[in-house]
Structures are given as structure tokens and as C-alpha cells.
Tab-separated table of C-alpha atoms and ligand atoms in Angstrom:
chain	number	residue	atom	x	y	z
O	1	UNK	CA	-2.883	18.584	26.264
O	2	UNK	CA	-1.874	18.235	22.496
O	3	UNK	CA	-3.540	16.208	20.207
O	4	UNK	CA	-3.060	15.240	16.821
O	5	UNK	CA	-6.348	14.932	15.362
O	6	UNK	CA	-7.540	13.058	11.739
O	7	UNK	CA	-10.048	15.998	11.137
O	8	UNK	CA	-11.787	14.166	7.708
O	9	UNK	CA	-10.772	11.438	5.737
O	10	UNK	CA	-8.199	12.413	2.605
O	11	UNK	CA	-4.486	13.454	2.615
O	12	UNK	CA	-2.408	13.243	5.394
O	13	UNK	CA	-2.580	16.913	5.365
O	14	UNK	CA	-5.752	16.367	7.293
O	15	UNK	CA	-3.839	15.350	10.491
O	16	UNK	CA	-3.898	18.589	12.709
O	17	UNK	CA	-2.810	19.188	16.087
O	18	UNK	CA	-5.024	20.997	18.545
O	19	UNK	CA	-5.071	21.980	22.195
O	20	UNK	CA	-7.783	20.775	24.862
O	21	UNK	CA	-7.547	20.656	28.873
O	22	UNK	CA	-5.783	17.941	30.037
O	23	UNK	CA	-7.696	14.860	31.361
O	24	UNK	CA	-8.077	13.325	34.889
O	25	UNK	CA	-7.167	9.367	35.881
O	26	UNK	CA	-11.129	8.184	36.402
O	27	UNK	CA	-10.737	5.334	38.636
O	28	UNK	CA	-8.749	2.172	37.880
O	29	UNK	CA	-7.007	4.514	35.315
O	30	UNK	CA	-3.196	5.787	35.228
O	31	UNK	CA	-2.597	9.263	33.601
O	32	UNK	CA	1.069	8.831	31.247
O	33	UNK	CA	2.787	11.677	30.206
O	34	UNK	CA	3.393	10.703	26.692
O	35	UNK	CA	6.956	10.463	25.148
O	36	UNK	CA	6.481	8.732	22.348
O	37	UNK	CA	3.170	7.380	20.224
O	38	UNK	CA	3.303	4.339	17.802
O	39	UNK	CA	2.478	5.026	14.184
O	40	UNK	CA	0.583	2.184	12.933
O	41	UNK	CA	-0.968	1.186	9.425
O	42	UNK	CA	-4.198	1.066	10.388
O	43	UNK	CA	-4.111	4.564	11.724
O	44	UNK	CA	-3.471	5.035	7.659
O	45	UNK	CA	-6.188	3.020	6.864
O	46	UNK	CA	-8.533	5.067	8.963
O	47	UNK	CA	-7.267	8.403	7.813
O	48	UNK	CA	-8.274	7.082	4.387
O	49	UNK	CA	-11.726	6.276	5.674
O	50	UNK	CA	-11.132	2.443	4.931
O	51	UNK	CA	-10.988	1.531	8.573
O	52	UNK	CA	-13.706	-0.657	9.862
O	53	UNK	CA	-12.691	0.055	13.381
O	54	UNK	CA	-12.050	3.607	13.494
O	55	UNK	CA	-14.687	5.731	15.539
O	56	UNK	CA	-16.284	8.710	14.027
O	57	UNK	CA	-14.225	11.513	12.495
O	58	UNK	CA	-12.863	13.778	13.531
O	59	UNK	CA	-11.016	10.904	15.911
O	60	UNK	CA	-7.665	10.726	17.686
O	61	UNK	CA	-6.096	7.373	17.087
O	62	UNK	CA	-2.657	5.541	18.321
O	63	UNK	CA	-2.900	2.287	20.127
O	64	UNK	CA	0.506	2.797	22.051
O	65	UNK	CA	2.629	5.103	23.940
O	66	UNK	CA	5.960	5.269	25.896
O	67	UNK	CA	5.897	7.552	28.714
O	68	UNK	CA	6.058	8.356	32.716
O	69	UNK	CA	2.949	7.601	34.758
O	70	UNK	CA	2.073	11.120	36.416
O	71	UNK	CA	-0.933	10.204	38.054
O	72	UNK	CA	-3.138	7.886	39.046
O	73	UNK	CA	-6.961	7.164	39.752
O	74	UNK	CA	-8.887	5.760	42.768
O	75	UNK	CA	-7.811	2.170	43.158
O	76	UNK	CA	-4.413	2.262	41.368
O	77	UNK	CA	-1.580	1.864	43.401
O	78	UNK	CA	0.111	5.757	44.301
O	79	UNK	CA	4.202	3.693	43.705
O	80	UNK	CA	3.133	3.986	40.374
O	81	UNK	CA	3.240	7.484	40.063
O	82	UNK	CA	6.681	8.743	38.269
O	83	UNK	CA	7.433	4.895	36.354
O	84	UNK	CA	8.700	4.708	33.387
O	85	UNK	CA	6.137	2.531	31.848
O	86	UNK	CA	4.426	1.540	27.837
O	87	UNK	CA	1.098	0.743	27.424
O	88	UNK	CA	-1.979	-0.134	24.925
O	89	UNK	CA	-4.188	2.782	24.061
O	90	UNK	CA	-7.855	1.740	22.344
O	91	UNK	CA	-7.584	4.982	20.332
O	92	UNK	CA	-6.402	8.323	21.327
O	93	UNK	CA	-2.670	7.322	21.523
O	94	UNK	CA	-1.534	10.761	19.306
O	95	UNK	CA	-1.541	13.034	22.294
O	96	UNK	CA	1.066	14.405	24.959
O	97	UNK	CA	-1.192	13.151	27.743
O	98	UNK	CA	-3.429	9.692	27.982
O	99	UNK	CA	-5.465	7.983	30.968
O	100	UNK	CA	-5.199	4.146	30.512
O	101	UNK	CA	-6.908	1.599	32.292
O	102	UNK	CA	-4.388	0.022	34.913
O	103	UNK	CA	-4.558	-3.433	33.200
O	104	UNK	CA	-3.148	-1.775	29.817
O	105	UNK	CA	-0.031	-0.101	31.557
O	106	UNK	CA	3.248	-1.929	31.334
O	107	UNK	CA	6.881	-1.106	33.426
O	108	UNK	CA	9.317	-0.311	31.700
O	109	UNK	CA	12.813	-2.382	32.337
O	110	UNK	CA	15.610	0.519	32.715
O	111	UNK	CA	17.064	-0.475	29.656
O	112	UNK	CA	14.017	0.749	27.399
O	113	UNK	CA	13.615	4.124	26.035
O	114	UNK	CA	10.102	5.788	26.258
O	115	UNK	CA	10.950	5.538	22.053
O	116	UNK	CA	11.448	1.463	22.431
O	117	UNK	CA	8.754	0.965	24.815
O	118	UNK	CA	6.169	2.941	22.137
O	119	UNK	CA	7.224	0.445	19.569
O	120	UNK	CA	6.170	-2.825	21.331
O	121	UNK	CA	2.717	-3.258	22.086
O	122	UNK	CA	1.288	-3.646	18.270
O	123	UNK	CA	4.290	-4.807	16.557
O	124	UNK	CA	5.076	-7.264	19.099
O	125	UNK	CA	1.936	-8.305	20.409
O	126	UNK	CA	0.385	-9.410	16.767
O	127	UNK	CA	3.736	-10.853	15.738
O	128	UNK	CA	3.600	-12.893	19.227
O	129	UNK	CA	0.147	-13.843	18.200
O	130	UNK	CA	0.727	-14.735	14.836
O	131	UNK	CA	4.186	-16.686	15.347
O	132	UNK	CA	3.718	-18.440	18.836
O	133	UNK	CA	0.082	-18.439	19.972
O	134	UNK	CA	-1.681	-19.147	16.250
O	135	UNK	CA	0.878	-20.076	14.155
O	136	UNK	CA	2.571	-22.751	16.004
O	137	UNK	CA	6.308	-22.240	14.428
O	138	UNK	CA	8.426	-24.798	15.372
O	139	UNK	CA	12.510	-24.805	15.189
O	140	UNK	CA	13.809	-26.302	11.706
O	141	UNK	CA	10.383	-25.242	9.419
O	142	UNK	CA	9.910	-21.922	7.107
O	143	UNK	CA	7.992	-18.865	7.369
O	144	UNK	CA	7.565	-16.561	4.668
O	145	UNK	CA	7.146	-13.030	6.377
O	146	UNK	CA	5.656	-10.349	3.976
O	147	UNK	CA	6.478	-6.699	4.682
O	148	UNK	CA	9.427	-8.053	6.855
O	149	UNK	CA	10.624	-4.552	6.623
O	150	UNK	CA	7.285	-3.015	8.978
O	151	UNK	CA	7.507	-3.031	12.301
O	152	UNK	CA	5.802	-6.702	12.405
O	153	UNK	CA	7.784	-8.158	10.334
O	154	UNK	CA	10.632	-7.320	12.085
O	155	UNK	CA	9.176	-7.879	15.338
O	156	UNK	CA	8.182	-11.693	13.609
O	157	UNK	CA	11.629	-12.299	12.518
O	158	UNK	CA	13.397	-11.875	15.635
O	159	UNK	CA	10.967	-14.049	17.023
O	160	UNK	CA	10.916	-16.985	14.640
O	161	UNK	CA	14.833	-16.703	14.243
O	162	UNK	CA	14.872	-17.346	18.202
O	163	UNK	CA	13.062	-20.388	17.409
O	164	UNK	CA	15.150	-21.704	15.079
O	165	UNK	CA	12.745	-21.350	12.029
O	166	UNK	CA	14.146	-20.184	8.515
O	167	UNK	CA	12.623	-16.925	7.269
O	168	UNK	CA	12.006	-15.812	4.514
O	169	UNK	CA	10.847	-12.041	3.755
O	170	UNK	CA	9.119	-10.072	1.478
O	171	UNK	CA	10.150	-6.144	1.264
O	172	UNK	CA	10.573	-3.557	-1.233
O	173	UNK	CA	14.527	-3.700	-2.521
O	174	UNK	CA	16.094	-1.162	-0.508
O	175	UNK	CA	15.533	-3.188	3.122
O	176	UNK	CA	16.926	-5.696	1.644
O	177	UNK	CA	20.264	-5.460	3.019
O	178	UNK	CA	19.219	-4.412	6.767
O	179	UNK	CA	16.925	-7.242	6.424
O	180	UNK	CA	19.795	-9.586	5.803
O	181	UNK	CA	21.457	-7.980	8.882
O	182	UNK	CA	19.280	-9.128	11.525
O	183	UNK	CA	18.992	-12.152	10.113
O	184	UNK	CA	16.123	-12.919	7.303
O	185	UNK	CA	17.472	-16.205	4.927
O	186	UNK	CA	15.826	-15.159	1.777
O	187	UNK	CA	14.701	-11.952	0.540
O	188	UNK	CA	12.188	-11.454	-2.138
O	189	UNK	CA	11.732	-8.124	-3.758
O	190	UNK	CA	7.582	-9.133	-4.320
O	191	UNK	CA	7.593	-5.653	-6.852
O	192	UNK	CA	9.711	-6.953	-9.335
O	193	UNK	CA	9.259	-10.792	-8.416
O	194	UNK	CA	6.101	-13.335	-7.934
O	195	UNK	CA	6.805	-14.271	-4.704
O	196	UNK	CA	4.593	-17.552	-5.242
O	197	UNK	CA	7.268	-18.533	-8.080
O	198	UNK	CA	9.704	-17.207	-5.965
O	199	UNK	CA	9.190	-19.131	-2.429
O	200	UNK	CA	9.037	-21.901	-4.305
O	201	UNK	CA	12.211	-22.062	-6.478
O	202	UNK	CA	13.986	-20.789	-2.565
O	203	UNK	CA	11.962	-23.883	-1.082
O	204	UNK	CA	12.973	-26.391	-3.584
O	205	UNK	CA	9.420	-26.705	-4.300
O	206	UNK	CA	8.455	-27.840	-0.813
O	207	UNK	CA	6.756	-24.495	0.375
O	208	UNK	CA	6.508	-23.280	3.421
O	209	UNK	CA	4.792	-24.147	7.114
O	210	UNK	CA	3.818	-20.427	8.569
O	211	UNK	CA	3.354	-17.480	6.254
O	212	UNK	CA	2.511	-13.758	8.125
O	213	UNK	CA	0.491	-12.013	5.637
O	214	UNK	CA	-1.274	-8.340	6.054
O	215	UNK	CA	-1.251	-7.121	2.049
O	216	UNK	CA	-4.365	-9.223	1.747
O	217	UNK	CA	-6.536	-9.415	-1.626
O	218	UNK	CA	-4.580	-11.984	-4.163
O	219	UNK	CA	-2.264	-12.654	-1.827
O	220	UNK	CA	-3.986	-15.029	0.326
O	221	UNK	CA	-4.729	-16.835	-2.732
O	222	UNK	CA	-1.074	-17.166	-3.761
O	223	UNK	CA	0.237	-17.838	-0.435
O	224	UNK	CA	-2.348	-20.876	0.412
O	225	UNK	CA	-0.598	-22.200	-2.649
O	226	UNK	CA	2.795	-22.206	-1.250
O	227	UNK	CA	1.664	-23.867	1.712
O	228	UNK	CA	3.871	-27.155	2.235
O	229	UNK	CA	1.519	-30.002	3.710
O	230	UNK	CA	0.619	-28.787	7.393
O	231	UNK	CA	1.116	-25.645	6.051
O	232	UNK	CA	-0.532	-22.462	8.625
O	233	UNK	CA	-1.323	-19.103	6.408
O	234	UNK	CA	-2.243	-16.420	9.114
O	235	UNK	CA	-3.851	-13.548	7.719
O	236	UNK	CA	-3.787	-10.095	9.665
O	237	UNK	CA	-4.150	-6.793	7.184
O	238	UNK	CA	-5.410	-6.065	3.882
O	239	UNK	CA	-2.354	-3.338	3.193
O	240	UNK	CA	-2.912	-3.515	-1.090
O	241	UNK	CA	-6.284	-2.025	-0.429
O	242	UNK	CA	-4.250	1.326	1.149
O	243	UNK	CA	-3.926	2.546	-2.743
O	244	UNK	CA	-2.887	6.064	-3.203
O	245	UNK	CA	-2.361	9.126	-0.510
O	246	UNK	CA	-6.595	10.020	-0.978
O	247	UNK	CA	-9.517	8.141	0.087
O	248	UNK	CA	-10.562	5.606	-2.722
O	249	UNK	CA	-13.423	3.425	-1.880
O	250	UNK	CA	-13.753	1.253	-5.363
O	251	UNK	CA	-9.767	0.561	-5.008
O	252	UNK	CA	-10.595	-0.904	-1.454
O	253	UNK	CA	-13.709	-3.074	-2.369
O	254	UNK	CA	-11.432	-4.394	-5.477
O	255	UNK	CA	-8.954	-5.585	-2.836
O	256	UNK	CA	-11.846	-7.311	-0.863
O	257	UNK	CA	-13.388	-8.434	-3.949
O	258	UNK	CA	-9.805	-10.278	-4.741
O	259	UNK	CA	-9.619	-12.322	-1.238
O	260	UNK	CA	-9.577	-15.964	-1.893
O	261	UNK	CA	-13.759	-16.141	-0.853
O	262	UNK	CA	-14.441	-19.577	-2.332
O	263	UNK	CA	-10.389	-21.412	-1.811
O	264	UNK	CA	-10.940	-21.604	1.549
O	265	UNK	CA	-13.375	-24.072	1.698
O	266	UNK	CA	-13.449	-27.547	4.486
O	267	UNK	CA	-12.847	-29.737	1.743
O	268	UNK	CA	-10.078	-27.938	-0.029
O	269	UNK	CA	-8.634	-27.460	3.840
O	270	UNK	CA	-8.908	-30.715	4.890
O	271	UNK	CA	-7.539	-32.215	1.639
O	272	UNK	CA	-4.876	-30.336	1.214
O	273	UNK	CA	-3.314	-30.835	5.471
O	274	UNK	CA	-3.523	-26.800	5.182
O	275	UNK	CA	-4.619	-24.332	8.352
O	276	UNK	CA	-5.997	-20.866	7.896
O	277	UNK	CA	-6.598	-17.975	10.750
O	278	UNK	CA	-6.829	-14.448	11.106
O	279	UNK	CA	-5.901	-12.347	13.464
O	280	UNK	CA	-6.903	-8.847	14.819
O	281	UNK	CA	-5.193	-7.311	17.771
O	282	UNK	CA	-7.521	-4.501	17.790
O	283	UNK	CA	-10.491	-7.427	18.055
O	284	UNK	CA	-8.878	-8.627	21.901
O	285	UNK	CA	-9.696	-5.883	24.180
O	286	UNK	CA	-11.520	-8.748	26.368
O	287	UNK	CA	-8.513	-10.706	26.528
O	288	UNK	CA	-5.991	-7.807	27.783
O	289	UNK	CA	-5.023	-10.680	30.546
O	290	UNK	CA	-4.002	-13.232	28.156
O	291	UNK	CA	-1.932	-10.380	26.433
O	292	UNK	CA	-0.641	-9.336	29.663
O	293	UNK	CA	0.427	-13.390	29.472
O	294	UNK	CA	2.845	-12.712	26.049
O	295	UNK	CA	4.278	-9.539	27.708
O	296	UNK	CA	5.542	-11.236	29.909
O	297	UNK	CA	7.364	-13.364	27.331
O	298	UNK	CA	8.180	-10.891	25.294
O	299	UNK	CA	9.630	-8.997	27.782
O	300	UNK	CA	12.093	-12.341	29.223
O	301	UNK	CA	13.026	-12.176	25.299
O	302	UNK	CA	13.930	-8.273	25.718
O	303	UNK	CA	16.053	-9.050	29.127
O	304	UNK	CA	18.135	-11.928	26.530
O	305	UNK	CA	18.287	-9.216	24.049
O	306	UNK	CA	16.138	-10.909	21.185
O	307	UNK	CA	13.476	-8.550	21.438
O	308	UNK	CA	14.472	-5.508	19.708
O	309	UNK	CA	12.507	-3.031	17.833
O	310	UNK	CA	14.245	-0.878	15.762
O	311	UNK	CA	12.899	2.598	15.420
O	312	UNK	CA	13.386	3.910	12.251
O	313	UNK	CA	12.313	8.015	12.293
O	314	UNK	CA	10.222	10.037	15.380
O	315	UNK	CA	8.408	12.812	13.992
O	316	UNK	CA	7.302	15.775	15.808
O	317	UNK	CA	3.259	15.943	16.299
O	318	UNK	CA	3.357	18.988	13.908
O	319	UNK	CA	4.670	16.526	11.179
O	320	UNK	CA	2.570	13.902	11.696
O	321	UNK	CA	1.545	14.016	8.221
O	322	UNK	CA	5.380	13.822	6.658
O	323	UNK	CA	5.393	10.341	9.389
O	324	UNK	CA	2.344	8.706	7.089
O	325	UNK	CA	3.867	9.655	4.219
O	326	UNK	CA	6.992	8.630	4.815
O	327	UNK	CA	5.180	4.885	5.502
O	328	UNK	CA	2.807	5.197	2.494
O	329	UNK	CA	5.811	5.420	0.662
O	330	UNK	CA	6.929	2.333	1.961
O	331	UNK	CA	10.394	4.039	3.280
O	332	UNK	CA	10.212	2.621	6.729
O	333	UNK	CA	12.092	0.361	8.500
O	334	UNK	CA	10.612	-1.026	11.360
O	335	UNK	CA	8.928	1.742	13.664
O	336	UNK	CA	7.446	5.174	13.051
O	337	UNK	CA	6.855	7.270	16.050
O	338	UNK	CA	5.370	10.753	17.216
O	339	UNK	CA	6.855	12.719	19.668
O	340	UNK	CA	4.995	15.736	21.502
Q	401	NAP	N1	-4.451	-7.472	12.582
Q	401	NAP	C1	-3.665	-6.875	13.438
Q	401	NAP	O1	-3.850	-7.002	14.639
Q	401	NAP	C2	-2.534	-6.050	12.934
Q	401	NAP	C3	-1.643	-5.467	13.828
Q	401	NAP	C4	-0.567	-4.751	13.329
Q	401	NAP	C5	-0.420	-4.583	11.953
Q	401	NAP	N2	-1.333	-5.117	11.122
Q	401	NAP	C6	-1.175	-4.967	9.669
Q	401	NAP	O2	0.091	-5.445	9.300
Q	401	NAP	C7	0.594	-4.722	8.208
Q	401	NAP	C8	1.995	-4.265	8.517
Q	401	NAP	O3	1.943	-3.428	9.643
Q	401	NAP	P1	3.264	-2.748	10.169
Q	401	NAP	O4	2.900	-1.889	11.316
Q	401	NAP	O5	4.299	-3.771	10.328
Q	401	NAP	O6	3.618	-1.907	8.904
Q	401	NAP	P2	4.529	-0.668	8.787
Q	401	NAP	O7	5.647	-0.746	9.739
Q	401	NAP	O8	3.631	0.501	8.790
Q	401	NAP	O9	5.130	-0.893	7.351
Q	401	NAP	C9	4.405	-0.691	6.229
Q	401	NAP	C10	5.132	-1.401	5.097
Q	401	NAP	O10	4.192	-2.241	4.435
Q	401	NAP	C11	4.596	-2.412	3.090
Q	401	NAP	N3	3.419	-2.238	2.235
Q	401	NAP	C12	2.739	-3.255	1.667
Q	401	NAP	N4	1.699	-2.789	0.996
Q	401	NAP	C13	1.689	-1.449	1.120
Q	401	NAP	C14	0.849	-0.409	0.624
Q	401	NAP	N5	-0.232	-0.662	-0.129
Q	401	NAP	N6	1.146	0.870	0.934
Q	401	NAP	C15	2.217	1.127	1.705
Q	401	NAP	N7	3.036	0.173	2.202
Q	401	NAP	C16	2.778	-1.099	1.916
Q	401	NAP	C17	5.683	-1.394	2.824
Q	401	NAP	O11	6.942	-2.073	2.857
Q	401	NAP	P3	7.529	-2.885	1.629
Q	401	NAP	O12	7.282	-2.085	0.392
Q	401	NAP	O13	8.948	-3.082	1.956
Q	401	NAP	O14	6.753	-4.175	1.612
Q	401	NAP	C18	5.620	-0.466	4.028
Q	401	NAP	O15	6.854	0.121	4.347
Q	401	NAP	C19	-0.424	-3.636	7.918
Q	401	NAP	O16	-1.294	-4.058	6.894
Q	401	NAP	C20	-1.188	-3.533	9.208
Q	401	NAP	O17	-2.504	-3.043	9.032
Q	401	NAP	C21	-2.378	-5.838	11.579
């Protein structure tokens, strides 16, 4: 099998792909023949060694793939062999060939490309988690999305526009206008405008009920500000402490140093009718059932057509550095994949 390996942490020059035998399905496991591999930020974070998760280097990471099942281990079912299928990888994702516990394997409905199915599992299940399950977003309130132009954001939108919620995003200029396209309300360009004054001139001053936030630091501050009463601010990322192509350790710890430790407090939450969670997909490998649980929903939203991720570029394995660039400098819309 190929694998595209983060050898140290620096550069995305480190990534490097390298050859090893391929792998047999232990039991309980399916072996997928990998099409496509989700690109995720926190495969960024941990080639720049600011990762908590990330297991020793050199490491493989990707936490999805699209792909056919080619074989399986004791215990699996043999129909399963030659399905189109996605699935949830912990790790190890950035290679032509993965064996995936049974429970982490999804079908794929006909009309999904290997491409499509790669760019569900993260996106969708975090902006599932954060809209529905924690967040609570009812028809007729606001959520401020931030990056609305990643593949969460987008993934979020779709989903809060299907409940009838107003959004409004947060993205760097040029998204702007496909933003607008798949429906976002208001657009704020937060890197020439405070989106704190911002959200509040579009809200009339009211605020918001559900903001998405992964850039972290000063921004939770800000956003627990624009909270309207009942207000839910659901952090998920810490993106602003990603500064720079090169591992930087003191830019990192500024970022952490910068999250709102002492606003969050019972008595300013409980004064102020304002909710605070986190979320960490990568934190839920216990709970793959209750996931299953959302992909099933998510996947009734796909057969009505309102779950749609849009892939933006698939770069070889060999170029799997020009694919982090390419998101460290914040061109993407929606998904980044590999392909073998
Ligand atoms: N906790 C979880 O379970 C979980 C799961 C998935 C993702 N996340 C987090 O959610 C965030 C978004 O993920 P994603 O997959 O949707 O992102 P993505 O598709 O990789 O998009 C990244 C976008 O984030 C924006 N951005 C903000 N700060 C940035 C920075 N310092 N450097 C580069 N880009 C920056 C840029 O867009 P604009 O310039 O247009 O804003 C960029 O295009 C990340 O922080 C990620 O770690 C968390």
C-alpha cells in the first residue's frame, strides 16, 4: 500500500509518501480500497506539532475515506465485499488501503461518489453535533457560522438553512459570493471587519442564539458577547493558533493564553441566560453508535438533497503538501481531498 506519511513536524514539505505491504482485515474489520481521503485541519495542526491528539511522529493521519470494501475479517458479513461504502478512520486515513472496524464503515447510496462519501464523516458529523445534538437550533433564530467557507461550515449551513434558522457567516472575501449561493444571509469578511460590531449592527443589536466557532483564542470572548439571551456558543477548534506554514509553539500558547479562562464563569452564565459547550469529534470513539444514530439522519437529508458537500480540489498523494497549503492559505471551499 501507499501511504502518505507526516515524517517530522515543520513544512508541509514533510508529508512523504512511502510504500509498505498491504494490511489484512483482523477480525470484526473491513479492508477499503481507498478512493478518496478527507483533508482535515487538524491533520494541519498535527503536522505543525500543535496537535494534542496526534500519535507519535512519524504518523499517518486522515479520519475518513471513500472507497470499495475488498475484504473482510472473521465475523463481518462476506455481501460486504465489493460495496461502495465511506467510513471513519482513527488515524491512518492518507493511504490507498485501510482496515476499519465494521461499526465505522458506512454504504454508500448510488448517488455518492467515493469523492462525496470522503467528505462526510468530519464535516458532517461535527456540524450535526454542533447544530442539532448540542446546539439546539430551532427554525426562525440566528447562527453566526465562522469559517462558513470550510467544509463545516458549509456542512452547518445546509443544515441550519433546512431548519429554517438565519445564518450568518464568517469567511475570507473571496467565498463570499459562493457563500451567498447556497444560501448564507449575511456575510462578514472578519479580516477587514470586527465581526462582534458586525453581528450586531446585522442583528439590530439583538445577537444571536447558536454561534459555530473553531478559530478559538479572542474569539470566544467576542462571540459570548454577541450572544442574544438564551444564547448557545459551541466551541470546536482553536484554528488562530495554526500561525504560519512552520511549527511555532509560543504563537500557539498565545492563542490558548487568549481563550476567555475567567468569562466563563456560573455566575456570569447563569446571569446572563447564556450556554457554553465544546465539542470534539475526535473525543467520541466510545460513542461510534450514537454517531451511527446522525448518519442515519444525515444520510435521509442526502436522499432530499440537503446534504451536499461540495468538494473543492482532490490532490494526488504525491501533492499532499500543495493540498495543506492550498488550506493554510485559506483558498478552500468546502472539501480538500487525496486521491491515491
Ligand atoms: N472539534 C471537532 O470535532 C472538529 C471537527 C472538524 C473540524 N474542526 C475544526 O473546525 C475548523 C474548521 O474545519 P474545516 O475542516 O471546516 O476547515 P477547512 O475546510 O480546512 O477550512 C479552513 C478554513 O478556515 C479558515 N481559517 C480560519 N483561521 C485560519 C488559520 N489560522 N489558518 C488557515 N485557515 C484559517 C480559512 O477560511 P476563511 O479565511 O474563509 O475563514 C480556511 O480556508 C478547524 O479549526 C478544525 O480544526 C473541529
Amino acid at each position: 500500500m501507499r501511504q502518505v506519511w507526516i515524517t517530522k513536524a515543520g513544512a508541509p514539505e514533510v508529508l512523504e509518501v512511502k510504500e509498505a505491504p498491504d494490511p489484512s482485515p483482523a477480525a470484526g474489520q473491513m479492508r477499503i480500497r481507498v478512493e478518496a481521503t478527507g483533508v482535515n485541519f487538524a491533520d494541519i495542526m498535527g503536522r505543525l506539532g500543535i496537535y494534542p491528539d496526534l500519535p507519535p511522529m512519524p504518523v499517518v493521519v486522515g479520519y475518513e475515506v471513500g472507497g470499495r470494501v475488498d475484504a473482510v475479517g472473521n465475523g463481518v458479513h462476506p455481501d460486504w465485499v465489493g460495496r461502495d461504502v465511506f467510513a471513519m478512520t482513527r488515524f491512518g486515513g492518507y493511504s490507498d488501503v485501510v482496515c476499519v472496524p465494521e461499526a465505522q464503515v458506512f454504504a454508500r447510496p448510488a448517488d455518492m461518489s467515493a469523492e462525496q462519501g470522503a467528505a462526510i464523516p468530519v464535516n458532517y458529523f461535527t456540524a450535526w453535533q454542533l447544530v442539532v445534538v448540542m446546539g439546539g437550533l430551532r427554525a426562525g433564530e440566528t447562527v453566526l457560522v465562522h469559517s462558513a467557507g470550510g467544509g463545516v461550515g458549509i456542512a452547518a449551513t445546509q443544515i441550519a438553512k433546512n431548519i429554517g434558522a438565519s445564518v450568518i457567516g464568517t469567511a475570507s472575501k473571496g467565498k463570499h459570493e459562493f457563500l451567498r449561493g447556497i444560501g448564507v444571509d449575511m456575510l462578514i469578511d472578519y479580516r477587514t471587519e470586527d465581526f462582534e460590531k458586525r453581528t450586531m449592527e446585522l442583528t439590530g443589536g439583538r445577537g444571536v442564539e447558536l454561534i459555530l466557532d473553531a478559530v478559538g483564542g479572542d474569539s470566544f470572548k467576542k462571540g459570548f458577547r454577541v450572544l442574544a439571551p438564551t444564547g448557545r456558543l459551541g466551541m470546536f477548534g482553536m484554528s488562530s493558533a495554526a500561525v504560519g506554514k512552520e511549527r511555532n509553539i509560543m504563537a500557539a500558547l498565545k492563542t490558548v493564553a487568549s481563550m476567555p479562562w475567567l468569562q466563563f464563569n456560573p455566575p456570569a452564565l447563569l446571569n446572563a441566560n447564556k450556554g457554553v459547550f465544546g465539542v470534539n469529534l475526535g473525543h467520541l470513539w466510545d460513542q461510534v453508535p450514537r454517531i451511527r444514530g446522525w448518519a442515519d439522519d444525515l444520510l435521509a437529508l442526502w436522499d432530499k438533497g440537503i446534504v451536499r458537500p461540495h468538494v473543492d480540489k482532490v490532490f494526488p498523494f504525491a501533492e499532499a503538501a500543495a493540498a495543506h497549503h492550498y488550506i493554510q492559505d485559506r483558498k478552500n471551499i468546502g472539501k480538500v481531498l487525496l486521491r491515491p
